[in-house]
Coordinates of C-alpha atoms in Angstrom, one line a residue:
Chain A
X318 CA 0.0 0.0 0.0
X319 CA 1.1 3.3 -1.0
X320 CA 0.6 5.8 2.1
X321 CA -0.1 9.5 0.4
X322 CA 0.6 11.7 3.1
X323 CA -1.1 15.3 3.5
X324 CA -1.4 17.3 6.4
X325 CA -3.6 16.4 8.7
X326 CA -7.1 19.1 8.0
X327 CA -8.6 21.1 10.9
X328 CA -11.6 18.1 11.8
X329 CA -13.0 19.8 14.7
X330 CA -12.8 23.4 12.9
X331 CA -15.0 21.9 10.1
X332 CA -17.4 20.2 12.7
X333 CA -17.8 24.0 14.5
X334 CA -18.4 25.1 10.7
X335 CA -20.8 22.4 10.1
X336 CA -22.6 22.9 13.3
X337 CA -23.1 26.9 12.9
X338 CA -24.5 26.2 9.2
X339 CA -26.7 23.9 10.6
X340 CA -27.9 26.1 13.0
X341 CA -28.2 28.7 10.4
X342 CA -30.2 26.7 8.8
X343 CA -32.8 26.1 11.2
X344 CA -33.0 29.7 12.2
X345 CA -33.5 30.7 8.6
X346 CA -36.5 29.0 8.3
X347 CA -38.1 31.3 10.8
X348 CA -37.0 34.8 9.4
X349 CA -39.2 37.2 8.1
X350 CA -38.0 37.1 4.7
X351 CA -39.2 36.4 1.4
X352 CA -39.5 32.4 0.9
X353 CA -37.2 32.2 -2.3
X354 CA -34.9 34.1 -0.7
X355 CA -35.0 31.7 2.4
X356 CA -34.6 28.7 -0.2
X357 CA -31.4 30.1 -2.3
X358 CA -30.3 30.7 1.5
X359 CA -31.0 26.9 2.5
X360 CA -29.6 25.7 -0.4
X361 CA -26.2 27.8 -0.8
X362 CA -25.7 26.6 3.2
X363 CA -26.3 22.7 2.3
X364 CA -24.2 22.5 -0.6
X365 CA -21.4 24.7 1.8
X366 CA -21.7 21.9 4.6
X367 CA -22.0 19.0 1.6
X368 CA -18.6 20.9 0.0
X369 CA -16.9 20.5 3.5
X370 CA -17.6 17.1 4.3
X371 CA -16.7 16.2 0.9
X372 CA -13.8 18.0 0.9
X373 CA -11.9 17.7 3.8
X374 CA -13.6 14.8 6.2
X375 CA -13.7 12.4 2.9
X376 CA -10.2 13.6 1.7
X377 CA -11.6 15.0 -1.7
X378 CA -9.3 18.3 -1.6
X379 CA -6.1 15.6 -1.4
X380 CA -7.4 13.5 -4.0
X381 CA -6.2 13.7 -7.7
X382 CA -7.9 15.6 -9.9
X383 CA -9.6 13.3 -11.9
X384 CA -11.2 11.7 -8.6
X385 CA -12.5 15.0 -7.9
X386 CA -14.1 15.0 -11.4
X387 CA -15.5 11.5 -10.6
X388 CA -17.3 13.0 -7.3
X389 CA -18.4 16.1 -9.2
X390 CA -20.3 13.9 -12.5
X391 CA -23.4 12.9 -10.3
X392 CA -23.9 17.3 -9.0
X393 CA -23.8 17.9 -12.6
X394 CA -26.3 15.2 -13.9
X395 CA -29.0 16.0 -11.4
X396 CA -29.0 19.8 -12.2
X397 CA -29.4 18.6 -15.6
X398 CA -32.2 16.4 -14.5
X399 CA -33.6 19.2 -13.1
X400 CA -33.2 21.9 -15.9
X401 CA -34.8 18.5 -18.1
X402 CA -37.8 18.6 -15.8
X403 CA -38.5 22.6 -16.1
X404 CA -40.2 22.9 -19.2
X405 CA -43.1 20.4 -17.7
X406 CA -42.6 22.0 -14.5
X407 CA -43.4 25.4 -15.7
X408 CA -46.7 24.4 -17.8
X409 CA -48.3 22.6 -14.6
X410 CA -51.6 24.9 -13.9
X411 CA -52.1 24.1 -10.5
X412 CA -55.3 22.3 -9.2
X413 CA -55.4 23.2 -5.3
X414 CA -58.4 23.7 -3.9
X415 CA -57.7 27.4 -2.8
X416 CA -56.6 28.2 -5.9
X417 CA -60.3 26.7 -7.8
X418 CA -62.0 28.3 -5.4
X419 CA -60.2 31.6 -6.2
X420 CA -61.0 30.8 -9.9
X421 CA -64.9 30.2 -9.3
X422 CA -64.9 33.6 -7.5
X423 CA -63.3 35.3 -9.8
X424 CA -65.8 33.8 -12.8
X425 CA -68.7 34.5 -10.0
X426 CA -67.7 37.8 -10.4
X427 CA -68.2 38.2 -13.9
Chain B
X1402 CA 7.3 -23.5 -3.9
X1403 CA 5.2 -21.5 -6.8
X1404 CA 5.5 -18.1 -7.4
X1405 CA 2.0 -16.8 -5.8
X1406 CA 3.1 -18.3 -2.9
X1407 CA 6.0 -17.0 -2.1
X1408 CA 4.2 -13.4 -2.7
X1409 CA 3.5 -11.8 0.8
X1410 CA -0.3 -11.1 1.1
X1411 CA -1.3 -9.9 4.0
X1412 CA -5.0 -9.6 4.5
X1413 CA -6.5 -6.5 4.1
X1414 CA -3.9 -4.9 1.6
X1415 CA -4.1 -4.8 -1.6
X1416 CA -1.4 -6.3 -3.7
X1417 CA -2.5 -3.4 -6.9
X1418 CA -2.4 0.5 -7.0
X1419 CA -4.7 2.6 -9.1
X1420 CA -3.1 5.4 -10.7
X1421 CA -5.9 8.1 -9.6
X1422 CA -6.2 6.3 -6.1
X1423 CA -2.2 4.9 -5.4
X1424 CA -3.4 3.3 -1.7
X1425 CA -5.4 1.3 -3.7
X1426 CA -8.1 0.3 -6.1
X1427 CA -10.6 0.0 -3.6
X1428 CA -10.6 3.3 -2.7
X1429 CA -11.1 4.1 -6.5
X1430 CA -14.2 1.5 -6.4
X1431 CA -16.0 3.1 -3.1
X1432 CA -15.7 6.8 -5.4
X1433 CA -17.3 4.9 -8.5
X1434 CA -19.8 3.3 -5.9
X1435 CA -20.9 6.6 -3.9
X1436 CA -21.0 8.4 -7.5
X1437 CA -23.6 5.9 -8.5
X1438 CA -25.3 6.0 -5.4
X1439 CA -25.4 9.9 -5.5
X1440 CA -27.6 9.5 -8.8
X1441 CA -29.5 7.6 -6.9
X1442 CA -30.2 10.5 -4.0
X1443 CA -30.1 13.0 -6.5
X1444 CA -32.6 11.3 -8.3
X1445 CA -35.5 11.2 -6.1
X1446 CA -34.5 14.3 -4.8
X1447 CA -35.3 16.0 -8.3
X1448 CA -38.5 13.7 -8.3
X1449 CA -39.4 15.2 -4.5
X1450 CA -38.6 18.8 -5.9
X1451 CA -40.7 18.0 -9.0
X1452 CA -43.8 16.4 -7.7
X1453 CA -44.0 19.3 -4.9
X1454 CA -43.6 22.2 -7.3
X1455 CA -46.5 20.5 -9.3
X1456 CA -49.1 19.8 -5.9
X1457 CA -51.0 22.8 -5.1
X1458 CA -51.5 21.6 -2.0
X1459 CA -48.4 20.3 -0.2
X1460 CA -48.0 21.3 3.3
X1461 CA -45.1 23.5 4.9
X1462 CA -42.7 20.3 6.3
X1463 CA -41.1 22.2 9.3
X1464 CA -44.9 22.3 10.4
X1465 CA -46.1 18.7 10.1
X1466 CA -42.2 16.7 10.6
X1467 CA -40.3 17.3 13.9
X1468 CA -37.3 19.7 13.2
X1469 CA -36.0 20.0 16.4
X1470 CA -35.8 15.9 16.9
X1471 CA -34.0 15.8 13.1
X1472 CA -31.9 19.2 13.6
X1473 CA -30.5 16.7 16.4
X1474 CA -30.2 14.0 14.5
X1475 CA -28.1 16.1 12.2
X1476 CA -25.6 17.5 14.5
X1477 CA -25.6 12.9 15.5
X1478 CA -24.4 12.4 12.1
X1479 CA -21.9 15.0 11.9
X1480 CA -20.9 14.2 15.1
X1481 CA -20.6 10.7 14.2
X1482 CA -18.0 11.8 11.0
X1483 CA -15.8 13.5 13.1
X1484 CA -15.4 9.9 15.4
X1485 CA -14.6 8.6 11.8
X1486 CA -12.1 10.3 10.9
X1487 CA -10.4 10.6 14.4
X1488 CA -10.5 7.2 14.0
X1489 CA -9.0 6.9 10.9
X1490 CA -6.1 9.7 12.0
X1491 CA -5.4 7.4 15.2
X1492 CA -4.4 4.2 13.1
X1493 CA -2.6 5.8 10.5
X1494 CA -0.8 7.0 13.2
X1495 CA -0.7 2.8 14.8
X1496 CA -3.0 3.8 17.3
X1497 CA -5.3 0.8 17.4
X1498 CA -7.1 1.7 20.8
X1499 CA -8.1 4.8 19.6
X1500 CA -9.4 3.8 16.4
X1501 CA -11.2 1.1 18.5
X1502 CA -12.6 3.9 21.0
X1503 CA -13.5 6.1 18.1
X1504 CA -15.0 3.3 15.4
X1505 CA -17.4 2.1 18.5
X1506 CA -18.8 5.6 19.1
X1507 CA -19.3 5.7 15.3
X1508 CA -21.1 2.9 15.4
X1509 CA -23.4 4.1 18.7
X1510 CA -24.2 7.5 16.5
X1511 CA -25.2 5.6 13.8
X1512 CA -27.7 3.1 15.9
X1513 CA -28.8 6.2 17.7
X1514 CA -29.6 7.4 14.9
X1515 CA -31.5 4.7 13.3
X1516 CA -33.8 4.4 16.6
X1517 CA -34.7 8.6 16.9
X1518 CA -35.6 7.5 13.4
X1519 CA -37.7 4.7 13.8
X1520 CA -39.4 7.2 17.0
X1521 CA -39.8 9.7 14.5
X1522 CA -41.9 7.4 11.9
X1523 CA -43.5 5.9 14.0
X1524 CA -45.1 9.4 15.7
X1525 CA -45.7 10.2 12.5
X1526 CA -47.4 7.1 11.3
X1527 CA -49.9 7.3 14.5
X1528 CA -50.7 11.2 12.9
X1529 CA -51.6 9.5 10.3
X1530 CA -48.5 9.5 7.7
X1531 CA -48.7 6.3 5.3
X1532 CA -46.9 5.7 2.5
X1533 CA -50.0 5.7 0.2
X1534 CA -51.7 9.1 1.8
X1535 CA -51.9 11.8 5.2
X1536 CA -53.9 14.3 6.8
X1537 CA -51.9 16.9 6.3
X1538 CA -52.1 17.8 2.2
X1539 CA -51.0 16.3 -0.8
X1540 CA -51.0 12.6 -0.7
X1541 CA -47.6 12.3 -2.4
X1542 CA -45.8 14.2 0.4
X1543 CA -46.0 11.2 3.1
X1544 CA -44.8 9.0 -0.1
X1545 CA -41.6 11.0 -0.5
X1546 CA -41.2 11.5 2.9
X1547 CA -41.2 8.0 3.4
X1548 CA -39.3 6.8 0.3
X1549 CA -36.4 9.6 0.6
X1550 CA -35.8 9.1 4.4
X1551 CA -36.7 5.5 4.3
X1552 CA -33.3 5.5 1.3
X1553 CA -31.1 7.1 3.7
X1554 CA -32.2 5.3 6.7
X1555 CA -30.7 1.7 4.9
X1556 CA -28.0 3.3 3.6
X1557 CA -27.4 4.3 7.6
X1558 CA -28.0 0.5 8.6
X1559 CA -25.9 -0.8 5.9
X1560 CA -23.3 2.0 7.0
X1561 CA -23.4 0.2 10.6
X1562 CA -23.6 -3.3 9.4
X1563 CA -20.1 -1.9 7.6
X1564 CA -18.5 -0.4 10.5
X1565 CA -19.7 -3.1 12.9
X1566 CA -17.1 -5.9 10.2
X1567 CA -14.6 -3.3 10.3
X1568 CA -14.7 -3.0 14.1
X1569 CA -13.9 -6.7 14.8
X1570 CA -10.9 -6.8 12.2
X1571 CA -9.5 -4.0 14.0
X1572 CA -10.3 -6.0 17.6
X1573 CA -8.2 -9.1 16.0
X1574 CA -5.7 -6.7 15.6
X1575 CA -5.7 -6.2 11.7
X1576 CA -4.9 -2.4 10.6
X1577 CA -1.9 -0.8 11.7
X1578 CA 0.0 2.5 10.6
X1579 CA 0.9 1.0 7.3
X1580 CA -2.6 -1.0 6.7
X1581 CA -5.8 1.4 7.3
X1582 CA -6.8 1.5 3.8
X1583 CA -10.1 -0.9 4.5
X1584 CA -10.7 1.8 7.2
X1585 CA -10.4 4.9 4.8
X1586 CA -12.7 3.0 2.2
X1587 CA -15.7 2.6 5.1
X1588 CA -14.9 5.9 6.5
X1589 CA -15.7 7.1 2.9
X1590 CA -19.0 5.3 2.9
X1591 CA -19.8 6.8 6.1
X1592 CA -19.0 10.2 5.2
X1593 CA -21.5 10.0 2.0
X1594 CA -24.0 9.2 4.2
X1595 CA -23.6 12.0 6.8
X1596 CA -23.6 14.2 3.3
X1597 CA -26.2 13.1 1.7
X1598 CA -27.9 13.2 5.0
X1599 CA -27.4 17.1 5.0
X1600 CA -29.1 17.4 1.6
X1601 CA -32.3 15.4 2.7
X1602 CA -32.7 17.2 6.0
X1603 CA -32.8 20.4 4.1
X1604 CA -35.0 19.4 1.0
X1605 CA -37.1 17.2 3.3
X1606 CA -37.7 19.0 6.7
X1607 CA -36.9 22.5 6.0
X1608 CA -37.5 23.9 2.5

């Protein structure tokens, strides 16, 4: 076995990281602020905390570059996935009760 | 004598190297395997995003799930990778206690976490949560509940099941400061799980 040495990464400095985000997180969810804004918010802090375990607890920022690649091939498919699944997405009229209510009133209106 | 068996194999280290991964090829097989696996996650994660954006009626999950209970089942998980790779730092440094000491309380975070999950479903179930339907909204959002966390939670199980194998080995004395390399391949496993764990929690419980 070939031993690659590095130094050894800051563990418990990425577990106080990790814990604050977290804790960010959940606070977040209460703020007064718009909802998309609260979801890009939720969303840039999970991939931060996903990043850092990646990156340092599973070695990722040692590895070659090609392993790095490997890791980065599923991220890159599911935004795909999800860019696929936008044009359906975005034609869904939606069917909620409140919102056929709404549209009765507003013919009841008329 | 023949040739094979005059070559020294000692269990548990591999005779090969991969170029990309030069402790060995298993540790290029575990990236290959958690890449797959992440399609998997990623998958019905894009399926959960998908099938919510298109329900008029799915209910707010931080109102209906338990967040505080999960929030600490988070800060478990996270807690449980920094046992890991303690562990992992102890034997490459031949400490075999402490990768001992910190492999068990791996283990006991991952079975913690495994029971505060089985409380959680099964609170939920007695609200009424089943796989097929709830009280809360949209029928589909007990389904993907269910199916995303239900996913994880085997991945956790297999994750102990893992650690639990690699736990007696290192009781019968196995890894040492020049063979940890089984130990770096779980600890990767692990690791993707804690991850993957951070994605669902936010998807799931608080988006």
């Amino acid at each position: 076995m070939v031993a690659v040495h590095h130094e050894e990464p800051n563990y418990m400095g990425v577990f106080w990281w990790l814990l604050v985000l977290t804790i960010l997180e959940i606070a977040i969810i209460y703020a007064p602020i718009a909802k998309l804004v609260i979801v890009i918010l939720l969303i840039g802090m999970a991939l931060t905390k996903a990043s850092l375990v990646a990156l340092y607890y599973m070695h990722l920022k040692f590895e070659a570059r090609t392993v790095g690649m490997i890791a980065v091939v599923p991220l890159l498919l599911c935004v795909f996935l999800i860019f696929m699944l936008t044009p359906d997405l975005s034609a869904i009229v939606h069917h909620s009760p409140k919102a056929e209510a709404a549209a009765e009133g507003a013919h009841g209106e008329h | 004598m023949t040739q094979a068996a005059t070559v020294d194999h000692t269990l548990g280290v591999e005779p090969a190297e991969s170029p990309l991964t030069p402790e060995s090829w298993g540790k290029l097989g575990m990236w290959l395997f958690l890449a797959g696996d992440a399609m998997s996650f990623g998958g019905l994660l894009a399926a959960y995003g998908a099938i919510r954006y298109a329900s008029g009626d799915w209910p707010q999950p931080s109102h209906v799930l338990g967040i505080q209970l999960t929030a600490f089942m988070t800060f478990l998980l996270i807690c449980s990778s920094v046992t890991m790779v303690k562990g992992l730092a102890a034997i490459q440094k031949g400490d075999q206690a402490g990768l001992r000491r910190f492999l068990m309380l791996t283990i006991l975070g991952g079975v913690i976490f495994l029971s505060m999950q089985a409380f959680e479903w099964t609170h939920l179930i007695e609200r009424g949560m089943r796989l097929q339907g709830n009280p809360f909204g949209a029928s589909l959002f007990s389904t993907t509940f269910f199916c995303a966390t239900g996913f994880h939670g085997c991945h956790v199980f297999g994750g102990v099941v893992y650690l639990t194998c690699i736990l007696v080995q290192a009781f019968r004395g196995r890894y040492s400061a020049t063979n940890w390399n089984s130990v770096e391949i779980a600890a990767l496993y692990w690791h993707f799980v804690d991850l993957v764990w951070i994605l669902v929690f936010t998807f799931v419980y608080l988006v």
